[in-house]
């Protein structure tokens, strides 16, 4: 009996075992019934890290290998012709991926300073190179070549030392793996690649590194049946060492995105701008051009701090989490422009974090009159993130309904603000006259409103936003005074 058939028997037995003995069965109805662990909705902000052999050419995109030798993009072909010998192959980049300047403690300090609560590192991208010493990726892993170290393990230790949660991205498929290409030629009626590569790696990283996030990708060429996704997820939720804390996304087959899984990503840089009924995540990049480090990027290609705060405020207001991507260099550095943006965001959150962390969507997500206002709430307050300081130092808000007990404060400023009720509804708020040196923060400001009346308007039903510690749906808000 060959190795693949042995793996098939073991895998099918294991899947049957979890179906019988576990709480969750390997089907989407059962898998989707699992409540999302509460920490994820509370934490709101994470850092994504795209790092691998593609960081060596760092030209254009982390999809370098596919663009060069798959679709044969002229720009990528010319880059290789101009800079490398005629017979140079992509695997020859691996020894150059040395990570010699990689300091995991320094990375963890930067991430902690950003205000992020969880970190997601690429364990393996579509090129197939693993950032840990995988037994299923011989000579194409960070232990056998390149860094000659366990990049996943080193970062996991440093991140957890800062009390941050650690997660892993994992690509289900690999562009040029012979077994995957064989299964593809067979119209995915065989699954040799899944049984010998994908699933052993997933079980390995879960058992060895115990990640709190499994960020799946590379699913789109065939359905979850080929990938055996529900078998893995049933084990993950029933019997794995992280069964009580792990969260997963929706990229488990060509038929699952925005339909099945833990939280939804729907597509890269997904930010719908309206309240969603299911918990979701906006995964996006500081560098607009690439997820991996791109040497061609100009300063204008990077989001400003104001743009990052806008993404954060709008995402959280609509019930989402924000996952901000950085692309380190092949030698293991996080470039200063990434570090600057992350530290700036952390400074803003140091003042305004109570409007982000552990909040829930309010009745309104943005103001019905004044643009550039995004609302969040807690049991006792409503927060209005104001993206532009009002020109006249007076801000008009149409959504809040005031009472005699209403109090308005600017976070980071000790004095209560003066406000007036509008005849047409809502209120006007007088912003304090402050010198630049006395402003509590830059780029955006947050008003904290307490003592508001319950609005007669109701948000769309948000039943699926609930998690296992009782996130309150907007349509079940019985508060009369906040």
CSV table of C-alpha atoms in Angstrom, one decimal:
chain,number,residue,atom,x,y,z
A,1,UNK,CA,0.0,0.0,0.0
A,2,UNK,CA,1.5,3.3,-1.0
A,3,UNK,CA,1.9,6.3,1.4
A,4,UNK,CA,-1.0,8.2,-0.1
A,5,UNK,CA,-3.5,5.4,0.4
A,6,UNK,CA,-2.3,4.9,4.0
A,7,UNK,CA,-2.9,8.6,4.6
A,8,UNK,CA,-6.3,8.3,3.0
A,9,UNK,CA,-7.3,5.6,5.4
A,10,UNK,CA,-5.9,7.4,8.5
A,11,UNK,CA,-7.6,10.6,7.4
A,12,UNK,CA,-11.0,9.0,6.7
A,13,UNK,CA,-10.9,7.2,10.0
A,14,UNK,CA,-10.0,10.3,11.9
A,15,UNK,CA,-12.8,12.2,10.2
A,16,UNK,CA,-15.3,9.5,11.1
A,17,UNK,CA,-14.1,9.4,14.7
A,18,UNK,CA,-14.7,13.1,15.2
A,19,UNK,CA,-18.1,12.9,13.6
A,20,UNK,CA,-19.2,10.2,16.1
A,21,UNK,CA,-17.5,11.5,19.2
A,22,UNK,CA,-17.3,15.2,18.8
A,23,UNK,CA,-19.7,18.0,19.3
A,24,UNK,CA,-19.4,19.4,15.8
A,25,UNK,CA,-19.9,17.2,12.8
A,26,UNK,CA,-18.0,17.6,9.5
A,27,UNK,CA,-20.7,19.5,7.7
A,28,UNK,CA,-21.4,23.2,7.4
A,29,UNK,CA,-24.6,23.3,9.3
A,30,UNK,CA,-22.8,21.9,12.3
A,31,UNK,CA,-19.5,23.8,11.8
A,32,UNK,CA,-21.4,27.1,11.3
A,33,UNK,CA,-23.3,26.6,14.6
A,34,UNK,CA,-20.2,27.1,16.7
A,35,UNK,CA,-20.2,30.5,18.5
A,36,UNK,CA,-17.2,32.7,17.7
A,37,UNK,CA,-14.9,32.9,20.7
A,38,UNK,CA,-15.6,36.2,22.5
A,39,UNK,CA,-12.0,37.5,22.5
A,40,UNK,CA,-12.1,38.1,18.7
A,41,UNK,CA,-14.9,40.5,18.7
A,42,UNK,CA,-13.6,42.3,21.7
A,43,UNK,CA,-10.0,42.8,20.4
A,44,UNK,CA,-11.0,44.4,17.1
A,45,UNK,CA,-7.5,45.0,15.7
A,46,UNK,CA,-4.8,42.6,14.4
A,47,UNK,CA,-1.6,42.7,12.3
A,48,UNK,CA,-1.1,40.6,9.2
A,49,UNK,CA,2.4,39.7,8.1
A,50,UNK,CA,3.2,38.5,4.5
A,51,UNK,CA,6.8,37.1,4.6
A,52,UNK,CA,8.4,34.4,2.5
A,53,UNK,CA,10.7,33.7,-0.4
A,54,UNK,CA,8.8,36.3,-2.4
A,55,UNK,CA,10.4,38.8,-0.1
A,56,UNK,CA,13.7,38.3,-1.8
A,57,UNK,CA,12.9,39.7,-5.3
A,58,UNK,CA,10.4,42.0,-3.5
A,59,UNK,CA,9.2,43.1,-6.9
A,60,UNK,CA,5.6,44.0,-7.6
A,61,UNK,CA,3.8,41.4,-5.4
A,62,UNK,CA,4.0,38.3,-3.2
A,63,UNK,CA,2.6,36.6,-6.3
A,64,UNK,CA,6.0,37.0,-8.0
A,65,UNK,CA,6.5,33.3,-8.9
A,66,UNK,CA,3.0,33.0,-10.5
A,67,UNK,CA,3.4,36.3,-12.4
A,68,UNK,CA,6.8,35.4,-13.6
A,69,UNK,CA,6.5,31.8,-14.6
A,70,UNK,CA,2.7,31.2,-14.5
A,71,UNK,CA,1.0,34.0,-16.4
A,72,UNK,CA,4.4,35.3,-17.6
A,73,UNK,CA,3.7,39.0,-17.0
A,74,UNK,CA,6.1,41.0,-19.2
A,75,UNK,CA,7.2,43.3,-16.4
A,76,UNK,CA,8.2,40.3,-14.2
A,77,UNK,CA,9.9,38.4,-17.1
A,78,UNK,CA,11.9,41.5,-18.0
A,79,UNK,CA,12.9,42.0,-14.3
A,80,UNK,CA,14.4,38.5,-14.2
A,81,UNK,CA,16.1,38.8,-17.6
A,82,UNK,CA,17.7,42.1,-16.5
A,83,UNK,CA,18.9,41.0,-13.1
A,84,UNK,CA,19.4,37.2,-13.0
A,85,UNK,CA,21.2,34.5,-15.1
A,86,UNK,CA,19.2,32.9,-17.9
A,87,UNK,CA,18.5,29.6,-16.1
A,88,UNK,CA,17.8,31.0,-12.7
A,89,UNK,CA,14.9,29.2,-11.0
A,90,UNK,CA,12.5,30.5,-8.3
A,91,UNK,CA,13.8,28.0,-5.7
A,92,UNK,CA,17.2,29.6,-6.0
A,93,UNK,CA,15.7,32.6,-4.2
A,94,UNK,CA,15.3,30.5,-1.0
A,95,UNK,CA,18.9,30.5,0.2
A,96,UNK,CA,18.8,34.3,-0.1
A,97,UNK,CA,15.8,34.5,2.2
A,98,UNK,CA,18.2,34.6,5.2
A,99,UNK,CA,16.2,36.8,7.8
A,100,UNK,CA,19.6,37.6,9.2
A,101,UNK,CA,18.3,40.9,10.8
A,102,UNK,CA,15.1,39.3,12.1
A,103,UNK,CA,14.5,40.3,15.8
A,104,UNK,CA,11.2,38.8,16.9
A,105,UNK,CA,11.2,40.7,20.1
A,106,UNK,CA,11.5,44.0,18.2
A,107,UNK,CA,8.7,43.0,15.9
A,108,UNK,CA,6.5,42.1,18.9
A,109,UNK,CA,7.3,45.5,20.5
A,110,UNK,CA,6.2,47.3,17.4
A,111,UNK,CA,3.0,45.3,17.1
A,112,UNK,CA,2.2,45.9,20.8
A,113,UNK,CA,2.8,49.6,20.4
A,114,UNK,CA,0.4,49.7,17.5
A,115,UNK,CA,-2.5,48.8,19.7
A,116,UNK,CA,-3.1,45.5,17.9
A,117,UNK,CA,-4.4,42.6,20.0
A,118,UNK,CA,-3.6,39.7,17.7
A,119,UNK,CA,-1.0,38.8,15.1
A,120,UNK,CA,-1.3,36.6,12.0
A,121,UNK,CA,1.9,35.4,10.3
A,122,UNK,CA,2.1,33.6,6.9
A,123,UNK,CA,3.1,30.1,7.8
A,124,UNK,CA,3.0,29.2,4.1
A,125,UNK,CA,1.9,31.3,1.1
A,126,UNK,CA,1.0,30.0,-2.4
A,127,UNK,CA,4.7,29.4,-3.2
A,128,UNK,CA,4.7,26.5,-0.8
A,129,UNK,CA,7.7,27.6,1.3
A,130,UNK,CA,7.0,27.0,5.0
A,131,UNK,CA,8.2,29.4,7.6
A,132,UNK,CA,8.7,26.5,10.0
A,133,UNK,CA,10.7,23.3,9.7
A,134,UNK,CA,7.9,21.3,8.1
A,135,UNK,CA,8.4,17.6,7.6
A,136,UNK,CA,6.0,17.8,4.7
A,137,UNK,CA,8.0,20.4,2.7
A,138,UNK,CA,11.4,18.8,2.3
A,139,UNK,CA,14.2,21.4,1.6
A,140,UNK,CA,11.5,24.0,1.0
A,141,UNK,CA,11.2,25.3,4.5
A,142,UNK,CA,12.9,27.8,6.8
A,143,UNK,CA,14.7,25.1,8.8
A,144,UNK,CA,16.4,23.4,5.8
A,145,UNK,CA,17.3,26.5,3.8
A,146,UNK,CA,17.4,30.3,4.0
A,147,UNK,CA,17.1,31.4,7.6
A,148,UNK,CA,17.8,27.9,9.1
A,149,UNK,CA,15.5,28.7,11.9
A,150,UNK,CA,11.9,28.3,13.0
A,151,UNK,CA,10.5,31.7,12.1
A,152,UNK,CA,6.9,30.8,13.2
A,153,UNK,CA,8.1,29.5,16.6
A,154,UNK,CA,10.4,32.4,17.2
A,155,UNK,CA,7.7,35.0,16.5
A,156,UNK,CA,5.0,33.1,18.4
A,157,UNK,CA,7.2,33.2,21.6
A,158,UNK,CA,7.9,36.9,21.3
A,159,UNK,CA,4.3,37.9,20.5
A,160,UNK,CA,2.9,35.9,23.4
A,161,UNK,CA,5.5,37.5,25.7
A,162,UNK,CA,3.7,40.8,25.0
A,163,UNK,CA,0.3,39.2,25.9
A,164,UNK,CA,-0.8,39.3,22.2
A,165,UNK,CA,-2.6,36.5,20.5
A,166,UNK,CA,-0.8,34.6,17.8
A,167,UNK,CA,-2.4,33.3,14.6
A,168,UNK,CA,-1.3,31.7,11.4
A,169,UNK,CA,-2.1,32.2,7.7
A,170,UNK,CA,-2.0,29.0,5.7
A,171,UNK,CA,-2.5,28.6,1.9
A,172,UNK,CA,-4.4,25.4,1.0
A,173,UNK,CA,-2.9,25.2,-2.5
A,174,UNK,CA,0.5,25.7,-4.0
A,175,UNK,CA,0.9,27.0,-7.6
A,176,UNK,CA,3.5,24.5,-8.8
A,177,UNK,CA,3.4,21.5,-6.5
A,178,UNK,CA,3.4,18.4,-8.7
A,179,UNK,CA,0.7,16.6,-6.7
A,180,UNK,CA,-1.6,19.6,-6.7
A,181,UNK,CA,-1.2,20.0,-10.5
A,182,UNK,CA,-1.9,16.2,-10.8
A,183,UNK,CA,-5.1,16.6,-8.8
A,184,UNK,CA,-6.0,19.6,-10.9
A,185,UNK,CA,-5.5,17.6,-14.2
A,186,UNK,CA,-7.8,14.9,-12.7
A,187,UNK,CA,-10.5,17.6,-12.2
A,188,UNK,CA,-10.0,17.3,-8.4
A,189,UNK,CA,-11.4,13.7,-8.4
A,190,UNK,CA,-8.2,12.8,-6.6
A,191,UNK,CA,-6.8,14.5,-3.5
A,192,UNK,CA,-3.3,13.3,-3.2
A,193,UNK,CA,-2.0,16.8,-2.5
A,194,UNK,CA,-4.5,17.4,0.3
A,195,UNK,CA,-3.7,14.1,2.0
A,196,UNK,CA,0.0,14.3,1.8
A,197,UNK,CA,0.6,18.0,2.1
A,198,UNK,CA,-2.2,20.4,3.0
A,199,UNK,CA,-3.8,18.5,5.9
A,200,UNK,CA,-0.6,17.2,7.5
A,201,UNK,CA,0.7,20.8,7.6
A,202,UNK,CA,-2.5,22.2,9.1
A,203,UNK,CA,-2.6,19.5,11.9
A,204,UNK,CA,1.1,20.2,12.4
A,205,UNK,CA,0.9,23.9,12.9
A,206,UNK,CA,-2.2,23.6,15.2
A,207,UNK,CA,-0.6,20.9,17.4
A,208,UNK,CA,2.8,22.5,17.5
A,209,UNK,CA,2.1,26.3,17.7
A,210,UNK,CA,-1.4,26.4,19.1
A,211,UNK,CA,-2.6,29.4,17.1
A,212,UNK,CA,-5.6,31.4,18.1
A,213,UNK,CA,-6.4,32.2,14.4
A,214,UNK,CA,-6.3,29.9,11.4
A,215,UNK,CA,-6.4,32.3,8.4
A,216,UNK,CA,-7.0,30.0,5.4
A,217,UNK,CA,-6.5,31.0,1.8
A,218,UNK,CA,-5.8,29.6,-1.6
A,219,UNK,CA,-9.2,27.8,-1.8
A,220,UNK,CA,-10.7,29.2,-4.9
A,221,UNK,CA,-10.0,26.6,-7.6
A,222,UNK,CA,-12.2,23.9,-6.2
A,223,UNK,CA,-14.7,23.2,-3.5
A,224,UNK,CA,-14.4,22.4,0.2
A,225,UNK,CA,-15.1,18.7,-0.6
A,226,UNK,CA,-11.7,18.4,-2.2
A,227,UNK,CA,-9.9,20.2,0.6
A,228,UNK,CA,-11.7,18.1,3.3
A,229,UNK,CA,-12.2,21.4,5.1
A,230,UNK,CA,-15.1,20.4,7.3
A,231,UNK,CA,-13.2,17.3,8.5
A,232,UNK,CA,-10.4,19.5,9.6
A,233,UNK,CA,-12.7,22.1,11.2
A,234,UNK,CA,-14.6,19.5,13.1
A,235,UNK,CA,-11.3,18.2,14.6
A,236,UNK,CA,-10.2,21.8,15.2
A,237,UNK,CA,-13.4,22.7,17.2
A,238,UNK,CA,-13.8,19.3,19.0
A,239,UNK,CA,-10.4,17.9,19.8
A,240,UNK,CA,-7.5,20.3,19.0
A,241,UNK,CA,-5.5,22.0,21.7
A,242,UNK,CA,-7.1,25.3,20.7
A,243,UNK,CA,-10.7,24.1,20.4
A,244,UNK,CA,-12.0,26.7,22.9
A,245,UNK,CA,-10.1,29.8,21.6
A,246,UNK,CA,-9.4,29.4,17.9
A,247,UNK,CA,-11.2,31.5,15.3
A,248,UNK,CA,-11.2,30.7,11.6
A,249,UNK,CA,-12.2,32.6,8.4
A,250,UNK,CA,-14.3,31.7,5.4
A,251,UNK,CA,-11.8,30.6,2.8
A,252,UNK,CA,-12.2,26.8,2.8
A,253,UNK,CA,-13.4,26.2,-0.8
A,254,UNK,CA,-14.6,27.9,-3.9
A,255,UNK,CA,-18.1,27.6,-2.4
A,256,UNK,CA,-17.5,29.0,1.1
A,257,UNK,CA,-16.4,32.6,1.0
A,258,UNK,CA,-18.8,34.9,2.7
A,259,UNK,CA,-21.1,31.9,3.4
A,260,UNK,CA,-19.4,29.5,5.8
A,261,UNK,CA,-16.7,29.5,8.5
A,262,UNK,CA,-16.0,31.5,11.6
A,263,UNK,CA,-15.8,35.2,10.5
A,264,UNK,CA,-16.3,36.4,7.0
A,265,UNK,CA,-13.6,38.1,4.8
A,266,UNK,CA,-15.6,38.1,1.6
A,267,UNK,CA,-12.7,39.5,-0.4
A,268,UNK,CA,-9.4,41.3,0.3
A,269,UNK,CA,-9.9,44.8,1.6
A,270,UNK,CA,-13.6,44.1,2.3
A,271,UNK,CA,-15.2,47.2,4.0
A,272,UNK,CA,-18.9,47.3,3.2
A,273,UNK,CA,-19.6,50.5,5.0
A,274,UNK,CA,-22.9,49.2,6.5
A,275,UNK,CA,-23.7,46.9,9.4
A,276,UNK,CA,-23.3,43.2,8.5
A,277,UNK,CA,-25.3,40.4,10.1
A,278,UNK,CA,-22.3,38.1,10.5
A,279,UNK,CA,-19.0,38.9,12.1
A,280,UNK,CA,-16.5,39.9,9.5
A,281,UNK,CA,-12.9,41.1,9.0
A,282,UNK,CA,-11.4,43.8,6.8
A,283,UNK,CA,-7.9,42.5,5.9
A,284,UNK,CA,-6.0,45.3,4.1
A,285,UNK,CA,-2.6,46.6,3.4
A,286,UNK,CA,-0.6,49.7,4.4
A,287,UNK,CA,1.1,49.4,1.0
A,288,UNK,CA,-1.7,49.7,-1.5
A,289,UNK,CA,0.3,47.8,-4.2
A,290,UNK,CA,1.3,44.6,-2.4
A,291,UNK,CA,0.9,42.3,0.6
A,292,UNK,CA,4.6,41.4,0.5
A,293,UNK,CA,7.4,43.9,0.7
A,294,UNK,CA,7.6,45.8,-2.7
A,295,UNK,CA,10.8,47.7,-3.4
A,296,UNK,CA,9.0,49.6,-6.2
A,297,UNK,CA,6.5,51.2,-3.9
A,298,UNK,CA,6.6,55.0,-3.6
A,299,UNK,CA,5.6,57.1,-0.5
A,300,UNK,CA,2.2,57.8,-2.1
A,301,UNK,CA,1.5,54.1,-2.3
A,302,UNK,CA,1.3,53.9,1.5
A,303,UNK,CA,-1.8,54.7,3.5
A,304,UNK,CA,-1.5,57.7,5.7
A,305,UNK,CA,-2.2,57.5,9.5
A,306,UNK,CA,-5.5,59.3,8.9
A,307,UNK,CA,-6.5,56.7,6.2
A,308,UNK,CA,-5.7,53.9,8.7
A,309,UNK,CA,-7.8,55.4,11.4
A,310,UNK,CA,-10.6,55.9,8.9
A,311,UNK,CA,-10.4,52.2,8.0
A,312,UNK,CA,-10.4,51.3,11.7
A,313,UNK,CA,-13.4,53.5,12.6
A,314,UNK,CA,-15.6,52.5,9.7
A,315,UNK,CA,-14.8,48.8,10.1
A,316,UNK,CA,-15.5,48.6,13.8
A,317,UNK,CA,-18.6,50.8,13.5
A,318,UNK,CA,-20.1,48.2,11.1
A,319,UNK,CA,-19.2,45.2,13.3
A,320,UNK,CA,-15.9,44.2,11.8
A,321,UNK,CA,-12.3,43.7,12.8
A,322,UNK,CA,-9.4,45.3,11.1
A,323,UNK,CA,-6.4,43.2,10.1
A,324,UNK,CA,-3.6,45.5,8.9
A,325,UNK,CA,-0.9,44.0,6.8
A,326,UNK,CA,2.9,44.7,6.7
A,327,UNK,CA,5.5,43.1,4.5
A,328,UNK,CA,8.9,42.6,6.1
A,329,UNK,CA,12.1,42.5,4.0
A,330,UNK,CA,13.9,39.3,3.2
A,331,UNK,CA,16.6,40.1,5.8
A,332,UNK,CA,13.9,40.4,8.5
A,333,UNK,CA,13.2,44.1,8.9
A,334,UNK,CA,10.0,46.0,9.2
A,335,UNK,CA,10.6,49.1,7.2
A,336,UNK,CA,10.4,52.5,9.0
A,337,UNK,CA,7.3,53.6,7.1
A,338,UNK,CA,5.4,50.6,8.3
A,339,UNK,CA,6.7,51.1,11.8
A,340,UNK,CA,5.8,54.8,11.8
A,341,UNK,CA,2.2,54.1,10.7
A,342,UNK,CA,1.7,51.4,13.4
A,343,UNK,CA,3.2,53.5,16.2
A,344,UNK,CA,1.0,56.5,15.1
A,345,UNK,CA,-2.1,54.3,15.2
A,346,UNK,CA,-1.1,53.0,18.7
A,347,UNK,CA,-0.7,56.6,19.9
A,348,UNK,CA,-4.2,57.4,18.7
A,349,UNK,CA,-5.6,54.3,20.3
A,350,UNK,CA,-3.9,55.1,23.6
A,351,UNK,CA,-6.3,58.1,23.8
A,352,UNK,CA,-9.3,56.7,22.0
A,353,UNK,CA,-9.2,53.0,22.5
A,354,UNK,CA,-12.4,52.9,24.6
A,355,UNK,CA,-14.3,53.8,21.4
A,356,UNK,CA,-12.8,50.7,19.6
A,357,UNK,CA,-12.0,47.8,22.0
A,358,UNK,CA,-15.0,45.8,23.3
A,359,UNK,CA,-17.5,48.0,21.7
A,360,UNK,CA,-20.6,47.0,19.7
A,361,UNK,CA,-22.3,48.7,16.7
A,362,UNK,CA,-24.8,51.4,17.6
A,363,UNK,CA,-28.2,52.0,16.1
A,364,UNK,CA,-26.5,54.2,13.5
A,365,UNK,CA,-23.1,53.4,12.0
A,366,UNK,CA,-22.5,56.9,10.5
A,367,UNK,CA,-24.2,60.2,11.0
A,368,UNK,CA,-27.4,60.9,9.0
A,369,UNK,CA,-26.3,64.5,8.3
A,370,UNK,CA,-22.6,65.1,8.8
A,371,UNK,CA,-20.2,63.0,6.8
A,372,UNK,CA,-17.0,61.6,8.3
A,373,UNK,CA,-18.6,60.4,11.6
A,374,UNK,CA,-18.6,56.8,12.7
A,375,UNK,CA,-20.4,55.5,15.8
A,376,UNK,CA,-19.7,52.7,18.2
A,377,UNK,CA,-21.3,52.0,21.6
A,378,UNK,CA,-21.0,50.3,24.9
A,379,UNK,CA,-23.7,49.7,27.6
A,380,UNK,CA,-23.1,53.1,29.0
A,381,UNK,CA,-22.0,55.4,26.2
A,382,UNK,CA,-22.1,56.2,22.5
A,383,UNK,CA,-18.8,57.2,20.7
A,384,UNK,CA,-18.6,59.3,17.7
A,385,UNK,CA,-15.3,59.2,15.8
A,386,UNK,CA,-14.9,62.5,14.0
A,387,UNK,CA,-12.5,62.2,11.1
A,388,UNK,CA,-12.2,66.0,10.5
A,389,UNK,CA,-12.1,68.8,13.0
A,390,UNK,CA,-15.1,71.0,12.3
A,391,UNK,CA,-14.2,74.2,10.4
A,392,UNK,CA,-16.3,76.4,12.7
A,393,UNK,CA,-15.4,74.4,15.8
A,394,UNK,CA,-19.1,73.4,16.0
A,395,UNK,CA,-20.2,69.9,15.0
A,396,UNK,CA,-23.7,69.0,14.0
A,397,UNK,CA,-24.9,65.5,14.8
A,398,UNK,CA,-28.3,64.3,13.6
A,399,UNK,CA,-28.3,60.8,14.9
A,400,UNK,CA,-28.1,61.2,18.7
A,401,UNK,CA,-31.2,62.1,20.7
A,402,UNK,CA,-30.3,64.1,23.8
A,403,UNK,CA,-31.9,64.2,27.2
A,404,UNK,CA,-31.4,66.5,30.2
A,405,UNK,CA,-28.8,64.0,31.4
A,406,UNK,CA,-26.7,64.1,28.3
A,407,UNK,CA,-23.0,64.8,28.7
A,408,UNK,CA,-20.5,65.2,25.9
A,409,UNK,CA,-16.8,64.8,26.3
A,410,UNK,CA,-13.8,64.8,24.0
A,411,UNK,CA,-11.6,61.8,24.8
A,412,UNK,CA,-8.2,63.0,26.1
A,413,UNK,CA,-9.7,66.3,27.2
A,414,UNK,CA,-11.0,66.7,30.7
A,415,UNK,CA,-13.6,69.4,30.3
A,416,UNK,CA,-17.2,68.7,29.4
A,417,UNK,CA,-18.2,70.2,26.0
A,418,UNK,CA,-21.1,72.5,25.5
A,419,UNK,CA,-23.9,71.2,23.3
A,420,UNK,CA,-27.4,72.4,22.2
A,421,UNK,CA,-30.4,70.5,21.0
A,422,UNK,CA,-31.4,71.1,17.4
A,423,UNK,CA,-35.0,71.9,16.5
A,424,UNK,CA,-34.7,69.6,13.5
A,425,UNK,CA,-33.4,66.8,15.8
A,426,UNK,CA,-30.0,65.8,17.0
A,427,UNK,CA,-27.5,68.3,18.5
A,428,UNK,CA,-24.7,70.7,17.9
A,429,UNK,CA,-21.5,70.3,19.9
A,430,UNK,CA,-19.0,73.1,20.5
A,431,UNK,CA,-15.4,71.8,20.1
A,432,UNK,CA,-12.9,73.3,22.5
A,433,UNK,CA,-10.5,76.0,21.3
A,434,UNK,CA,-7.1,74.2,21.7
A,435,UNK,CA,-3.7,74.9,20.5
A,436,UNK,CA,-2.0,72.2,18.4
A,437,UNK,CA,0.1,71.3,21.4
A,438,UNK,CA,-2.9,70.7,23.6
A,439,UNK,CA,-4.9,68.5,21.2
A,440,UNK,CA,-5.3,65.1,22.7
A,441,UNK,CA,-4.4,63.4,19.4
A,442,UNK,CA,-4.0,63.9,15.7
A,443,UNK,CA,-5.9,62.8,12.6
A,444,UNK,CA,-9.3,62.0,14.2
A,445,UNK,CA,-11.1,62.8,17.4
A,446,UNK,CA,-13.7,61.0,19.5
A,447,UNK,CA,-16.7,62.3,21.3
A,448,UNK,CA,-18.1,60.3,24.2
A,449,UNK,CA,-21.8,60.8,24.7
A,450,UNK,CA,-23.6,59.6,27.8
A,451,UNK,CA,-27.2,60.1,28.9
A,452,UNK,CA,-28.7,59.8,25.4
A,453,UNK,CA,-32.3,58.8,24.8
A,454,UNK,CA,-32.9,55.5,23.0
A,455,UNK,CA,-33.3,56.3,19.3
A,456,UNK,CA,-36.7,55.3,17.8
A,457,UNK,CA,-34.7,54.0,14.8
A,458,UNK,CA,-33.5,50.5,14.9
A,459,UNK,CA,-30.5,48.8,13.1
A,460,UNK,CA,-31.0,45.8,10.8
A,461,UNK,CA,-31.3,42.5,12.7
A,462,UNK,CA,-27.9,41.3,13.7
A,463,UNK,CA,-28.5,37.9,15.2
A,464,UNK,CA,-25.3,36.3,13.8
A,465,UNK,CA,-23.1,39.0,15.4
A,466,UNK,CA,-23.5,37.2,18.7
A,467,UNK,CA,-20.6,35.4,20.2
A,468,UNK,CA,-20.3,33.0,23.1
A,469,UNK,CA,-20.2,35.7,25.8
A,470,UNK,CA,-23.2,37.5,24.5
A,471,UNK,CA,-22.4,40.3,22.1
A,472,UNK,CA,-25.6,42.3,22.1
A,473,UNK,CA,-27.5,42.6,18.8
A,474,UNK,CA,-28.6,46.1,17.9
A,475,UNK,CA,-32.2,45.1,17.4
A,476,UNK,CA,-32.3,43.9,21.0
A,477,UNK,CA,-31.4,47.2,22.6
A,478,UNK,CA,-33.7,48.0,25.5
A,479,UNK,CA,-31.8,50.9,26.9
A,480,UNK,CA,-33.7,54.2,27.5
A,481,UNK,CA,-30.7,56.2,28.7
A,482,UNK,CA,-27.1,55.5,27.8
